[in-house]
Amino acid sequence: MKIFKIDHLFFHCNFQMSLALLCSVAADIISTVEFNSTGELLATGDKGGRVVVFQREQESKNQPHRRGEYNVYSTFQSHEPEFDYLKSLEIEEKINKIRWLPQQNAAYFLLSTNDKTVKLWKISERDKRPEGYNLKDEDGRIRDPATITTLRVPVVRPMDLMVEATPRRVFSNAHTYHINSISVNSDYETFMSTDDLRINLWNLEITNRSFNIVDIKPANMEELTEVITAAEFHPHQCNTFVYSSSKGSIRLCDMRASALCDNHSKFFEEPEDPSNRSFFSEIISSISDVKFSHSGRYLMTRDYLTVKVWDLNMESQPLETYQVHDYLRSKLCSLYENDCIFDKFECVWNGSDSVIMTGSYNNFFRMFDRNTKRDVTLEASRENSKPRAILKPRKVCVGGKRRKDEISVDSLDFSKKILHTAWHPYENIIAVAATNNLYIFQDKVN
Ligand SMILES: *[C@@H]1O[C@H](CO)[C@@H](O)[C@H](O)[C@H]1NC(C)=O
Ligand SMILES: *[C@@H]1O[C@H](CO)[C@@H](O)[C@H](O)[C@H]1NC(C)=O
Ligand SMILES: *[C@@H]1O[C@H](CO)[C@@H](O)[C@H](O)[C@H]1NC(C)=O
Ligand SMILES: *[C@@H]1O[C@H](CO)[C@@H](O)[C@H](O)[C@H]1NC(C)=O
Ligand SMILES: *[C@@H]1O[C@H](CO)[C@@H](O)[C@H](O)[C@H]1NC(C)=O
């Protein structure tokens, strides 16, 4: 793995972000990024089933103005490719989601999932090792009892710090379809895993049993008109969760109402504008991500062209709608032909729920300030990341004359897409995954 560190690189825009770390994770496409709840750790998962954990280094006393950088802390293989013999299907090792658990002791715990299996990993540090066993030698080989003539007392000796990742639990055999989301409940005892048609609830301690809390599978699969695309627990109310669908709707469910939450308690959907109806309407209205705000008051959803903010108390329409890349409206036909129209972009809130970030094509990502209504397009690119260079916001031009610095819609690279991003819980530090590069940007150091 190559890591490039570029210090003090400022963008001068409404959102002053500078590049803190650019990390290229071998040949593998990053498939998820997630900060822990204090932002000191950042985990990425990739297509090859690997998890890389970055830790922010302690602020140094000599350079109080320099903030901690993120360094690789641990790398481990979370999932391996498997084969489902019953269905003759290959199960990819790709990590679909990572979620951190709150820290309870010196070790860190995270959940990672591929299409079928969720794993609970423990990441712990070791700087001592026991030596002087009686029945085995230092390499762990059993000693010949005939050679053991004296009894030794094992001792603990210091050694170089080692970070180990150990699988603690494997939650498997509960999903027939592909898992798209996992979410840890605020009771920190349960979590849910969601596939195209079902949501299961697990206790973190129990792997051989899960409860099915949502099942939208019709008796006859030919009647299938809708699939579940994402789900998340409310950040504070442990009985409440939401799930989004391929039809652009969001259902809020209350687990207190009944064991099976097929009957939602709230249903959020925007009425369709008949003048905008087209062959692509249904595809582009499919929700690719849903996130509660930190406050728990709002929901944010991402569909192909927009990000919407919903008030939990208003089901009939979103409170705010932000256009991510409206210039693609005229390109939907070719985006359908190259399958890009099915790309699943995620969206994130900043720590105070005042700014929204989501990705686009050409390694562009967008930020929307909900208060000032200003927005910006930034680019995660190595070429633009020269030390001390000022990164300018990017502009896409639609028809007409193209100004200098503008890029025309026709020259956007659709193979470069930013699907996964994360925002530090308290600070203006963001992580942006651009194919196999991880960019960590931070706002200008004063
Ligand atoms: C996040 O990671 C840092 C380690 O760098 C740790 O101190 C902190 O407790 C973690 N937070 C949680 C909630 O796990
Ligand atoms: C799950 O495992 C526990 C402990 O091994 C066992 O007591 C319990 O009966 C099992 N439950 C099911 C549903 O298999
Ligand atoms: C869901 O609601 C419908 C109609 O309101 C009712 O007939 C059905 O029994 C409910 N199902 C559950 C599981 O509560
Ligand atoms: C309809 O299309 C226009 C642009 O052509 C867009 O600005 C508007 O938001 C669309 N309406 C809906 C409800 O999607
Ligand atoms: C959220 O974004 C606003 C605007 O950039 C910024 O002032 C604020 O510090 C951010 N909040 C957090 C907690 O990151």
Short mmCIF file of C-alpha atoms and ligand atoms in Angstrom, two decimals:
data_model
loop_
_atom_site.label_atom_id
_atom_site.label_comp_id
_atom_site.label_asym_id
_atom_site.label_seq_id
_atom_site.Cartn_x
_atom_site.Cartn_y
_atom_site.Cartn_z
CA MET A 1 0.00 0.00 0.00
CA LYS A 2 1.33 3.38 -0.96
CA ILE A 3 0.60 6.36 1.21
CA PHE A 4 1.20 9.89 0.11
CA LYS A 5 1.11 12.64 2.65
CA ILE A 6 0.62 16.15 1.46
CA ASP A 7 0.57 18.84 4.10
CA HIS A 8 -1.04 22.23 4.19
CA LEU A 9 -2.86 22.31 0.98
CA PHE A 10 -5.77 24.65 1.03
CA PHE A 11 -8.79 25.10 -1.09
CA HIS A 12 -10.09 28.61 -0.89
CA CYS A 13 -13.82 28.31 -1.05
CA ASN A 14 -16.76 28.33 1.29
CA PHE A 15 -15.62 25.00 2.53
CA GLN A 16 -11.92 25.38 3.15
CA MET A 17 -10.59 21.89 2.95
CA SER A 18 -7.01 20.82 2.56
CA LEU A 19 -5.69 17.43 1.71
CA ALA A 20 -4.26 15.64 4.72
CA LEU A 21 -3.68 12.15 3.41
CA LEU A 22 -3.91 10.42 0.11
CA CYS A 23 -3.73 6.71 0.31
CA SER A 24 -3.82 4.32 -2.56
CA VAL A 25 -5.05 0.92 -1.48
CA ALA A 26 -3.28 -1.36 -3.97
CA ALA A 27 -5.44 -2.43 -6.88
CA ASP A 28 -8.61 -2.64 -4.89
CA ILE A 29 -11.63 -0.47 -5.15
CA ILE A 30 -12.69 1.00 -1.82
CA SER A 31 -16.27 -0.05 -1.12
CA THR A 32 -16.96 1.64 2.23
CA VAL A 33 -15.50 4.26 4.63
CA GLU A 34 -16.53 4.89 8.23
CA PHE A 35 -15.19 6.97 11.14
CA ASN A 36 -15.64 5.69 14.69
CA SER A 37 -17.81 7.82 16.91
CA THR A 38 -14.93 10.01 18.13
CA GLY A 39 -13.36 10.27 14.69
CA GLU A 40 -9.98 9.03 15.90
CA LEU A 41 -10.27 5.86 13.85
CA LEU A 42 -11.28 5.50 10.22
CA ALA A 43 -11.99 2.16 8.60
CA THR A 44 -12.17 1.37 4.89
CA GLY A 45 -13.35 -1.85 3.31
CA ASP A 46 -12.52 -2.88 -0.23
CA LYS A 47 -13.54 -5.13 -3.07
CA GLY A 48 -10.89 -7.66 -2.10
CA GLY A 49 -12.48 -8.22 1.32
CA ARG A 50 -9.84 -6.27 3.22
CA VAL A 51 -10.36 -3.81 6.02
CA VAL A 52 -7.80 -1.04 6.63
CA VAL A 53 -8.05 0.93 9.86
CA PHE A 54 -6.38 4.35 10.14
CA GLN A 55 -5.66 6.01 13.46
CA ARG A 56 -5.16 9.69 13.98
CA GLU A 57 -1.80 10.40 15.50
CA GLN A 58 -1.67 12.35 18.77
CA GLU A 59 -1.23 16.08 18.40
CA SER A 60 2.42 16.90 18.95
CA LYS A 61 3.34 19.44 21.62
CA ASN A 62 6.11 20.93 19.48
CA GLN A 63 3.78 21.70 16.61
CA PRO A 64 0.51 22.67 18.24
CA HIS A 65 -0.82 24.07 14.96
CA ARG A 66 -0.41 20.82 13.15
CA ARG A 67 -3.28 18.52 13.62
CA GLY A 68 -2.93 14.80 13.87
CA GLU A 69 -2.59 12.88 10.66
CA TYR A 70 -4.16 9.52 10.00
CA ASN A 71 -1.77 6.59 9.76
CA VAL A 72 -2.45 2.95 8.97
CA TYR A 73 -3.16 1.20 12.25
CA SER A 74 -4.28 -2.26 11.19
CA THR A 75 -4.97 -4.14 7.96
CA PHE A 76 -6.73 -7.47 7.87
CA GLN A 77 -8.64 -9.80 5.58
CA SER A 78 -12.22 -9.69 6.77
CA HIS A 79 -13.99 -11.80 4.13
CA GLU A 80 -12.83 -14.43 1.63
CA PRO A 81 -14.56 -15.41 -1.61
CA GLU A 82 -16.95 -18.29 -1.02
CA PHE A 83 -19.12 -20.57 -3.04
CA ASP A 84 -22.76 -21.31 -2.36
CA TYR A 85 -23.10 -24.91 -3.50
CA LEU A 86 -26.86 -25.00 -3.12
CA LYS A 87 -27.36 -22.16 -5.56
CA SER A 88 -24.13 -22.56 -7.54
CA LEU A 89 -23.31 -18.96 -6.84
CA GLU A 90 -20.06 -17.26 -6.09
CA ILE A 91 -20.20 -15.10 -2.97
CA GLU A 92 -17.95 -12.09 -3.40
CA GLU A 93 -15.60 -11.04 -0.61
CA LYS A 94 -16.35 -7.35 -1.21
CA ILE A 95 -17.04 -5.43 2.01
CA ASN A 96 -20.41 -3.71 1.61
CA LYS A 97 -20.52 -1.87 4.93
CA ILE A 98 -18.53 -1.32 8.12
CA ARG A 99 -20.02 -0.09 11.39
CA TRP A 100 -18.08 0.65 14.58
CA LEU A 101 -19.29 -0.41 17.99
CA PRO A 102 -18.76 1.83 21.00
CA GLN A 103 -15.55 1.19 22.85
CA GLN A 104 -16.01 -0.72 26.11
CA ASN A 105 -12.46 -1.77 26.97
CA ALA A 106 -9.00 -1.30 25.53
CA ALA A 107 -9.99 -3.07 22.30
CA TYR A 108 -12.01 -1.70 19.38
CA PHE A 109 -14.88 -3.60 17.78
CA LEU A 110 -16.39 -3.27 14.32
CA LEU A 111 -18.95 -5.08 12.19
CA SER A 112 -18.15 -5.74 8.54
CA THR A 113 -20.39 -7.38 5.99
CA ASN A 114 -20.24 -8.76 2.48
CA ASP A 115 -23.34 -9.88 0.56
CA LYS A 116 -24.20 -12.69 2.97
CA THR A 117 -22.22 -12.70 6.20
CA VAL A 118 -21.71 -10.12 8.94
CA LYS A 119 -18.58 -10.46 11.10
CA LEU A 120 -17.71 -8.87 14.41
CA TRP A 121 -14.00 -8.03 14.61
CA LYS A 122 -11.96 -7.17 17.65
CA ILE A 123 -8.92 -4.97 17.08
CA SER A 124 -6.54 -4.98 20.00
CA GLU A 125 -3.01 -3.96 20.83
CA ARG A 126 -0.43 -6.26 22.34
CA ASP A 127 2.93 -5.16 23.69
CA LYS A 128 3.68 -8.09 26.01
CA ARG A 129 3.95 -11.77 25.46
CA PRO A 130 4.13 -14.71 27.82
CA GLU A 131 7.28 -16.82 27.62
CA GLY A 132 8.54 -19.95 29.31
CA TYR A 133 5.68 -22.41 28.97
CA ASN A 134 6.32 -25.93 30.22
CA LEU A 135 4.50 -28.02 27.63
CA LYS A 136 5.27 -26.03 24.49
CA ASP A 137 8.26 -24.16 23.18
CA GLU A 138 8.41 -20.48 22.16
CA ASP A 139 7.03 -21.26 18.69
CA GLY A 140 4.02 -23.03 20.14
CA ARG A 141 5.20 -26.58 19.31
CA ILE A 142 4.41 -29.22 21.90
CA ARG A 143 7.59 -30.32 23.65
CA ASP A 144 8.47 -33.96 24.03
CA PRO A 145 7.40 -34.73 27.65
CA ALA A 146 10.57 -36.81 28.10
CA THR A 147 12.71 -33.71 27.76
CA ILE A 148 10.78 -31.77 30.40
CA THR A 149 12.79 -32.17 33.58
CA THR A 150 12.16 -28.95 35.43
CA LEU A 151 9.10 -26.87 36.06
CA ARG A 152 9.23 -23.27 34.83
CA VAL A 153 7.09 -20.32 35.81
CA PRO A 154 5.96 -18.50 32.63
CA VAL A 155 6.82 -14.80 32.56
CA VAL A 156 5.38 -11.87 30.64
CA ARG A 157 7.94 -9.97 28.57
CA PRO A 158 7.58 -6.70 26.68
CA MET A 159 7.65 -6.82 22.89
CA ASP A 160 7.10 -4.43 19.97
CA LEU A 161 3.55 -3.13 19.78
CA MET A 162 1.42 -5.36 17.65
CA VAL A 163 -2.13 -4.66 16.51
CA GLU A 164 -4.18 -7.78 15.95
CA ALA A 165 -7.61 -8.24 14.46
CA THR A 166 -9.52 -11.31 15.57
CA PRO A 167 -12.95 -12.42 14.38
CA ARG A 168 -15.17 -12.66 17.45
CA ARG A 169 -18.53 -13.59 15.94
CA VAL A 170 -19.87 -14.61 12.55
CA PHE A 171 -23.51 -13.89 11.79
CA SER A 172 -24.34 -16.04 8.80
CA ASN A 173 -27.09 -18.04 7.06
CA ALA A 174 -29.81 -15.46 7.57
CA HIS A 175 -29.90 -13.75 4.18
CA THR A 176 -31.09 -15.18 0.87
CA TYR A 177 -30.52 -11.90 -0.94
CA HIS A 178 -27.64 -9.42 -0.88
CA ILE A 179 -27.00 -7.48 2.32
CA ASN A 180 -26.95 -3.75 1.54
CA SER A 181 -26.88 -2.26 5.05
CA ILE A 182 -26.01 -2.95 8.65
CA SER A 183 -26.90 -0.63 11.49
CA VAL A 184 -26.04 -0.79 15.18
CA ASN A 185 -28.89 0.07 17.52
CA SER A 186 -28.48 2.80 20.14
CA ASP A 187 -29.03 0.15 22.83
CA TYR A 188 -25.65 -1.23 21.66
CA GLU A 189 -26.98 -4.74 22.21
CA THR A 190 -28.59 -5.34 18.84
CA PHE A 191 -27.99 -4.56 15.20
CA MET A 192 -29.90 -5.11 12.00
CA SER A 193 -28.82 -6.44 8.64
CA THR A 194 -30.83 -5.63 5.55
CA ASP A 195 -31.04 -7.35 2.19
CA ASP A 196 -33.18 -6.66 -0.88
CA LEU A 197 -36.32 -8.10 0.67
CA ARG A 198 -35.81 -8.60 4.39
CA ILE A 199 -34.46 -6.98 7.52
CA ASN A 200 -33.12 -9.13 10.36
CA LEU A 201 -32.46 -8.12 13.93
CA TRP A 202 -29.55 -9.71 15.81
CA ASN A 203 -28.25 -9.65 19.32
CA LEU A 204 -24.52 -8.91 19.18
CA GLU A 205 -23.86 -11.88 21.48
CA ILE A 206 -25.95 -14.48 19.64
CA THR A 207 -24.99 -15.75 16.21
CA ASN A 208 -27.29 -18.73 15.78
CA ARG A 209 -30.56 -16.82 15.85
CA SER A 210 -31.92 -13.64 14.31
CA PHE A 211 -35.39 -12.14 14.15
CA ASN A 212 -36.96 -11.20 10.89
CA ILE A 213 -38.48 -7.74 11.44
CA VAL A 214 -39.37 -6.79 7.86
CA ASP A 215 -40.24 -9.13 5.02
CA ILE A 216 -41.54 -7.67 1.76
CA LYS A 217 -41.10 -10.84 -0.30
CA PRO A 218 -44.35 -11.45 -2.15
CA ALA A 219 -45.73 -14.99 -2.19
CA ASN A 220 -45.27 -14.93 -5.92
CA MET A 221 -41.94 -13.39 -6.96
CA GLU A 222 -43.47 -12.26 -10.24
CA GLU A 223 -45.45 -9.71 -8.25
CA LEU A 224 -42.27 -8.12 -6.96
CA THR A 225 -42.33 -4.39 -7.67
CA GLU A 226 -40.07 -2.94 -4.99
CA VAL A 227 -36.89 -3.81 -3.14
CA ILE A 228 -35.31 -2.49 0.06
CA THR A 229 -32.22 -0.41 -0.72
CA ALA A 230 -30.95 0.74 2.71
CA ALA A 231 -31.95 0.81 6.38
CA GLU A 232 -30.80 2.55 9.52
CA PHE A 233 -31.68 2.75 13.22
CA HIS A 234 -32.66 6.04 14.80
CA PRO A 235 -29.58 7.47 16.60
CA HIS A 236 -31.34 7.75 19.99
CA GLN A 237 -34.66 5.85 19.94
CA CYS A 238 -33.83 2.17 19.97
CA ASN A 239 -37.31 1.11 18.84
CA THR A 240 -37.30 3.20 15.64
CA PHE A 241 -35.71 2.51 12.29
CA VAL A 242 -36.22 3.49 8.66
CA TYR A 243 -35.79 1.72 5.38
CA SER A 244 -35.77 3.08 1.86
CA SER A 245 -36.96 1.49 -1.34
CA SER A 246 -36.28 1.31 -5.02
CA LYS A 247 -39.51 3.23 -5.59
CA GLY A 248 -38.19 6.30 -3.82
CA SER A 249 -40.16 5.93 -0.61
CA ILE A 250 -39.02 5.70 3.01
CA ARG A 251 -40.81 3.82 5.75
CA LEU A 252 -40.34 4.52 9.41
CA CYS A 253 -41.11 1.56 11.66
CA ASP A 254 -41.65 1.21 15.38
CA MET A 255 -40.58 -2.13 16.83
CA ARG A 256 -42.89 -1.60 19.80
CA ALA A 257 -45.94 -1.79 17.54
CA SER A 258 -45.49 -5.43 16.58
CA ALA A 259 -42.80 -8.06 16.21
CA LEU A 260 -43.02 -7.97 12.43
CA CYS A 261 -42.76 -4.39 11.24
CA ASP A 262 -44.33 -4.90 7.84
CA ASN A 263 -46.77 -2.17 8.74
CA HIS A 264 -44.82 1.06 8.85
CA SER A 265 -45.78 3.87 11.18
CA LYS A 266 -44.73 6.61 8.76
CA PHE A 267 -44.41 6.70 5.00
CA PHE A 268 -42.39 9.42 3.29
CA GLU A 269 -42.79 9.95 -0.41
CA GLU A 270 -42.74 12.87 -2.78
CA PRO A 271 -45.59 12.95 -5.27
CA GLU A 272 -44.27 12.58 -8.78
CA ASP A 273 -44.28 15.58 -11.07
CA PRO A 274 -46.20 14.22 -14.10
CA SER A 275 -44.42 16.62 -16.46
CA ASN A 276 -41.09 14.96 -15.60
CA ARG A 277 -42.25 11.40 -16.27
CA SER A 278 -39.97 9.38 -18.50
CA PHE A 279 -38.73 5.87 -19.06
CA PHE A 280 -36.05 6.56 -16.43
CA SER A 281 -38.30 8.10 -13.72
CA GLU A 282 -38.51 4.98 -11.63
CA ILE A 283 -34.82 4.12 -11.93
CA ILE A 284 -33.60 7.57 -10.94
CA SER A 285 -36.02 7.84 -8.03
CA SER A 286 -34.62 4.70 -6.39
CA ILE A 287 -33.01 5.67 -3.06
CA SER A 288 -29.41 4.56 -2.75
CA ASP A 289 -28.80 5.74 0.83
CA VAL A 290 -30.76 6.91 3.85
CA LYS A 291 -29.23 8.56 6.94
CA PHE A 292 -30.70 10.00 10.11
CA SER A 293 -29.27 13.36 11.14
CA HIS A 294 -27.19 13.27 14.35
CA SER A 295 -30.05 15.05 16.10
CA GLY A 296 -32.52 12.38 14.97
CA ARG A 297 -34.93 15.04 13.73
CA TYR A 298 -34.26 14.69 9.99
CA LEU A 299 -33.67 12.06 7.38
CA MET A 300 -31.49 12.47 4.33
CA THR A 301 -31.93 10.37 1.21
CA ARG A 302 -29.89 10.16 -1.96
CA ASP A 303 -31.35 9.21 -5.29
CA TYR A 304 -29.61 9.33 -8.65
CA LEU A 305 -29.84 13.07 -9.24
CA THR A 306 -30.68 14.62 -5.87
CA VAL A 307 -30.21 14.62 -2.11
CA LYS A 308 -33.34 15.27 -0.07
CA VAL A 309 -33.77 16.23 3.55
CA TRP A 310 -36.99 15.10 5.23
CA ASP A 311 -38.46 16.26 8.50
CA LEU A 312 -39.66 13.26 10.50
CA ASN A 313 -42.88 15.20 11.12
CA MET A 314 -43.65 15.79 7.45
CA GLU A 315 -44.32 12.76 5.31
CA SER A 316 -45.82 14.39 2.22
CA GLN A 317 -42.71 15.99 0.76
CA PRO A 318 -39.06 16.66 1.54
CA LEU A 319 -38.07 19.79 3.43
CA GLU A 320 -35.13 20.45 1.12
CA THR A 321 -34.03 19.09 -2.26
CA TYR A 322 -30.51 19.59 -3.57
CA GLN A 323 -29.53 18.95 -7.18
CA VAL A 324 -26.30 16.95 -7.25
CA HIS A 325 -25.69 16.87 -11.00
CA ASP A 326 -28.82 17.99 -12.78
CA TYR A 327 -26.80 18.35 -15.99
CA LEU A 328 -26.99 14.56 -16.32
CA ARG A 329 -30.75 14.73 -16.95
CA SER A 330 -30.09 14.97 -20.67
CA LYS A 331 -27.61 12.08 -20.54
CA LEU A 332 -29.81 9.47 -18.88
CA CYS A 333 -29.99 7.39 -22.02
CA SER A 334 -26.26 6.84 -22.27
CA LEU A 335 -25.99 6.44 -18.49
CA TYR A 336 -28.54 3.67 -18.80
CA GLU A 337 -26.59 2.01 -21.58
CA ASN A 338 -23.35 2.01 -19.62
CA ASP A 339 -25.18 0.94 -16.41
CA CYS A 340 -24.05 4.04 -14.51
CA ILE A 341 -27.67 4.90 -13.81
CA PHE A 342 -27.64 2.04 -11.29
CA ASP A 343 -24.69 3.45 -9.32
CA LYS A 344 -25.42 3.70 -5.60
CA PHE A 345 -24.17 7.00 -4.23
CA GLU A 346 -24.09 7.48 -0.47
CA CYS A 347 -24.61 10.73 1.44
CA VAL A 348 -23.35 12.06 4.80
CA TRP A 349 -24.08 14.85 7.28
CA ASN A 350 -21.40 16.97 8.91
CA GLY A 351 -21.22 16.83 12.71
CA SER A 352 -23.73 19.61 13.25
CA ASP A 353 -26.16 18.49 10.50
CA SER A 354 -25.69 21.83 8.75
CA VAL A 355 -23.76 20.56 5.74
CA ILE A 356 -24.44 17.62 3.44
CA MET A 357 -21.90 15.83 1.30
CA THR A 358 -22.38 13.35 -1.51
CA GLY A 359 -20.48 12.10 -4.54
CA SER A 360 -20.74 12.42 -8.30
CA TYR A 361 -18.78 11.47 -11.43
CA ASN A 362 -15.36 12.59 -12.65
CA ASN A 363 -14.15 12.24 -9.02
CA PHE A 364 -16.28 15.22 -8.09
CA PHE A 365 -18.04 15.46 -4.76
CA ARG A 366 -20.59 18.02 -3.67
CA MET A 367 -21.24 19.89 -0.44
CA PHE A 368 -24.44 21.75 0.37
CA ASP A 369 -24.70 24.23 3.21
CA ARG A 370 -28.27 23.99 4.46
CA ASN A 371 -28.22 27.41 6.12
CA THR A 372 -26.60 29.59 3.50
CA LYS A 373 -27.86 27.43 0.60
CA ARG A 374 -24.41 27.66 -0.93
CA ASP A 375 -22.94 24.62 -2.59
CA VAL A 376 -19.62 23.62 -4.02
CA THR A 377 -18.19 20.97 -6.31
CA LEU A 378 -14.73 19.72 -5.36
CA GLU A 379 -12.51 17.22 -7.06
CA ALA A 380 -10.51 14.44 -5.47
CA SER A 381 -7.58 14.16 -7.82
CA ARG A 382 -3.90 13.59 -7.43
CA GLU A 383 -3.03 16.09 -10.16
CA ASN A 384 -4.82 18.90 -8.33
CA SER A 385 -3.21 18.02 -5.03
CA LYS A 386 0.08 19.83 -5.42
CA PRO A 387 1.53 21.10 -2.16
CA ARG A 388 0.37 24.62 -1.33
CA ALA A 389 -1.65 24.84 -4.53
CA ILE A 390 -5.06 26.36 -4.10
CA LEU A 391 -7.75 23.99 -5.19
CA LYS A 392 -10.54 25.75 -6.93
CA PRO A 393 -14.12 24.61 -6.87
CA ARG A 394 -15.04 22.91 -10.15
CA LYS A 395 -17.83 23.89 -12.48
CA VAL A 396 -19.57 21.85 -15.13
CA CYS A 397 -20.88 23.74 -18.10
CA VAL A 398 -24.03 22.74 -19.95
CA GLY A 399 -24.22 23.84 -23.57
CA GLY A 400 -23.31 27.41 -24.51
CA LYS A 401 -19.80 28.74 -24.25
CA ARG A 402 -17.38 26.91 -22.01
CA ARG A 403 -15.40 29.24 -19.82
CA LYS A 404 -11.83 28.58 -18.82
CA ASP A 405 -11.75 26.26 -15.74
CA GLU A 406 -15.09 24.78 -16.68
CA ILE A 407 -15.54 21.23 -17.78
CA SER A 408 -18.12 20.26 -20.32
CA VAL A 409 -20.68 17.57 -19.51
CA ASP A 410 -19.42 15.56 -22.47
CA SER A 411 -15.90 15.29 -21.11
CA LEU A 412 -16.87 13.99 -17.65
CA ASP A 413 -15.30 10.62 -16.90
CA PHE A 414 -18.09 8.31 -15.76
CA SER A 415 -15.69 5.59 -14.70
CA LYS A 416 -14.36 7.86 -11.94
CA LYS A 417 -17.09 8.05 -9.34
CA ILE A 418 -17.24 8.94 -5.69
CA LEU A 419 -19.78 6.64 -4.11
CA HIS A 420 -18.48 6.51 -0.52
CA THR A 421 -17.60 9.39 1.78
CA ALA A 422 -17.48 9.97 5.54
CA TRP A 423 -17.46 13.07 7.75
CA HIS A 424 -15.64 13.22 11.08
CA PRO A 425 -18.24 13.41 13.91
CA TYR A 426 -17.01 16.72 15.40
CA GLU A 427 -14.49 18.30 13.07
CA ASN A 428 -14.31 19.35 9.47
CA ILE A 429 -12.36 16.33 8.34
CA ILE A 430 -13.74 14.25 5.50
CA ALA A 431 -12.75 10.97 3.93
CA VAL A 432 -13.48 10.50 0.23
CA ALA A 433 -13.05 7.19 -1.57
CA ALA A 434 -12.21 7.61 -5.25
CA THR A 435 -11.84 4.15 -6.78
CA ASN A 436 -8.70 2.80 -5.08
CA ASN A 437 -7.59 6.08 -3.55
CA LEU A 438 -8.60 7.36 -0.17
CA TYR A 439 -8.41 11.12 0.28
CA ILE A 440 -8.64 12.70 3.70
CA PHE A 441 -9.31 16.42 3.54
CA GLN A 442 -9.38 18.77 6.49
CA ASP A 443 -10.36 22.38 6.78
CA LYS A 444 -7.74 25.07 6.87
CA VAL A 445 -5.59 25.10 9.99
CA ASN A 446 -5.77 28.55 11.54
C1 LIG B 1 -12.55 5.82 18.59
O1 LIG B 1 -11.16 5.56 18.52
C2 LIG B 1 -10.32 6.11 19.50
C3 LIG B 1 -8.95 5.52 19.31
O2 LIG B 1 -8.07 6.23 18.59
C4 LIG B 1 -10.78 5.77 20.90
O3 LIG B 1 -10.01 6.47 21.85
C5 LIG B 1 -12.23 6.07 21.07
O4 LIG B 1 -12.67 5.63 22.33
C6 LIG B 1 -13.03 5.41 19.98
N1 LIG B 1 -14.41 5.77 20.18
C7 LIG B 1 -15.36 4.89 20.31
C8 LIG B 1 -16.67 5.42 20.71
O5 LIG B 1 -15.18 3.71 20.12
C1 LIG B 2 -27.90 -21.20 20.08
O1 LIG B 2 -26.72 -21.58 20.78
C2 LIG B 2 -26.91 -21.67 22.18
C3 LIG B 2 -25.57 -21.93 22.81
O2 LIG B 2 -24.78 -22.76 22.04
C4 LIG B 2 -27.94 -22.75 22.49
O3 LIG B 2 -28.14 -22.83 23.88
C5 LIG B 2 -29.24 -22.39 21.80
O4 LIG B 2 -30.18 -23.42 21.99
C6 LIG B 2 -29.03 -22.18 20.32
N1 LIG B 2 -30.25 -21.67 19.74
C7 LIG B 2 -30.74 -22.10 18.60
C8 LIG B 2 -32.01 -21.44 18.15
O5 LIG B 2 -30.19 -22.94 17.92
C1 LIG B 3 -51.15 -4.32 8.96
O1 LIG B 3 -52.23 -3.45 8.72
C2 LIG B 3 -53.32 -4.05 8.05
C3 LIG B 3 -54.37 -3.01 7.75
O2 LIG B 3 -54.21 -1.87 8.51
C4 LIG B 3 -53.89 -5.17 8.95
O3 LIG B 3 -54.96 -5.80 8.28
C5 LIG B 3 -52.78 -6.17 9.20
O4 LIG B 3 -53.25 -7.16 10.11
C6 LIG B 3 -51.59 -5.48 9.82
N1 LIG B 3 -50.50 -6.45 9.93
C7 LIG B 3 -49.76 -6.59 11.02
C8 LIG B 3 -48.69 -7.61 10.95
O5 LIG B 3 -49.93 -5.91 12.01
C1 LIG B 4 -38.45 18.17 -12.94
O1 LIG B 4 -37.38 18.50 -13.81
C2 LIG B 4 -36.74 19.73 -13.54
C3 LIG B 4 -35.60 19.93 -14.53
O2 LIG B 4 -35.93 19.47 -15.77
C4 LIG B 4 -36.18 19.74 -12.13
O3 LIG B 4 -35.60 20.98 -11.83
C5 LIG B 4 -37.27 19.42 -11.15
O4 LIG B 4 -36.72 19.31 -9.85
C6 LIG B 4 -37.95 18.12 -11.52
N1 LIG B 4 -39.04 17.86 -10.61
C7 LIG B 4 -39.07 16.80 -9.82
C8 LIG B 4 -40.26 16.69 -8.93
O5 LIG B 4 -38.20 15.95 -9.84
C1 LIG B 5 -20.56 21.75 9.75
O1 LIG B 5 -20.33 22.64 8.68
C2 LIG B 5 -20.30 24.01 9.03
C3 LIG B 5 -20.14 24.81 7.77
O2 LIG B 5 -18.97 24.48 7.10
C4 LIG B 5 -19.17 24.27 9.97
O3 LIG B 5 -19.19 25.61 10.37
C5 LIG B 5 -19.30 23.36 11.17
O4 LIG B 5 -18.15 23.50 11.96
C6 LIG B 5 -19.47 21.94 10.76
N1 LIG B 5 -19.72 21.18 11.95
C7 LIG B 5 -19.03 20.12 12.29
C8 LIG B 5 -19.31 19.59 13.65
O5 LIG B 5 -18.24 19.57 11.56
#
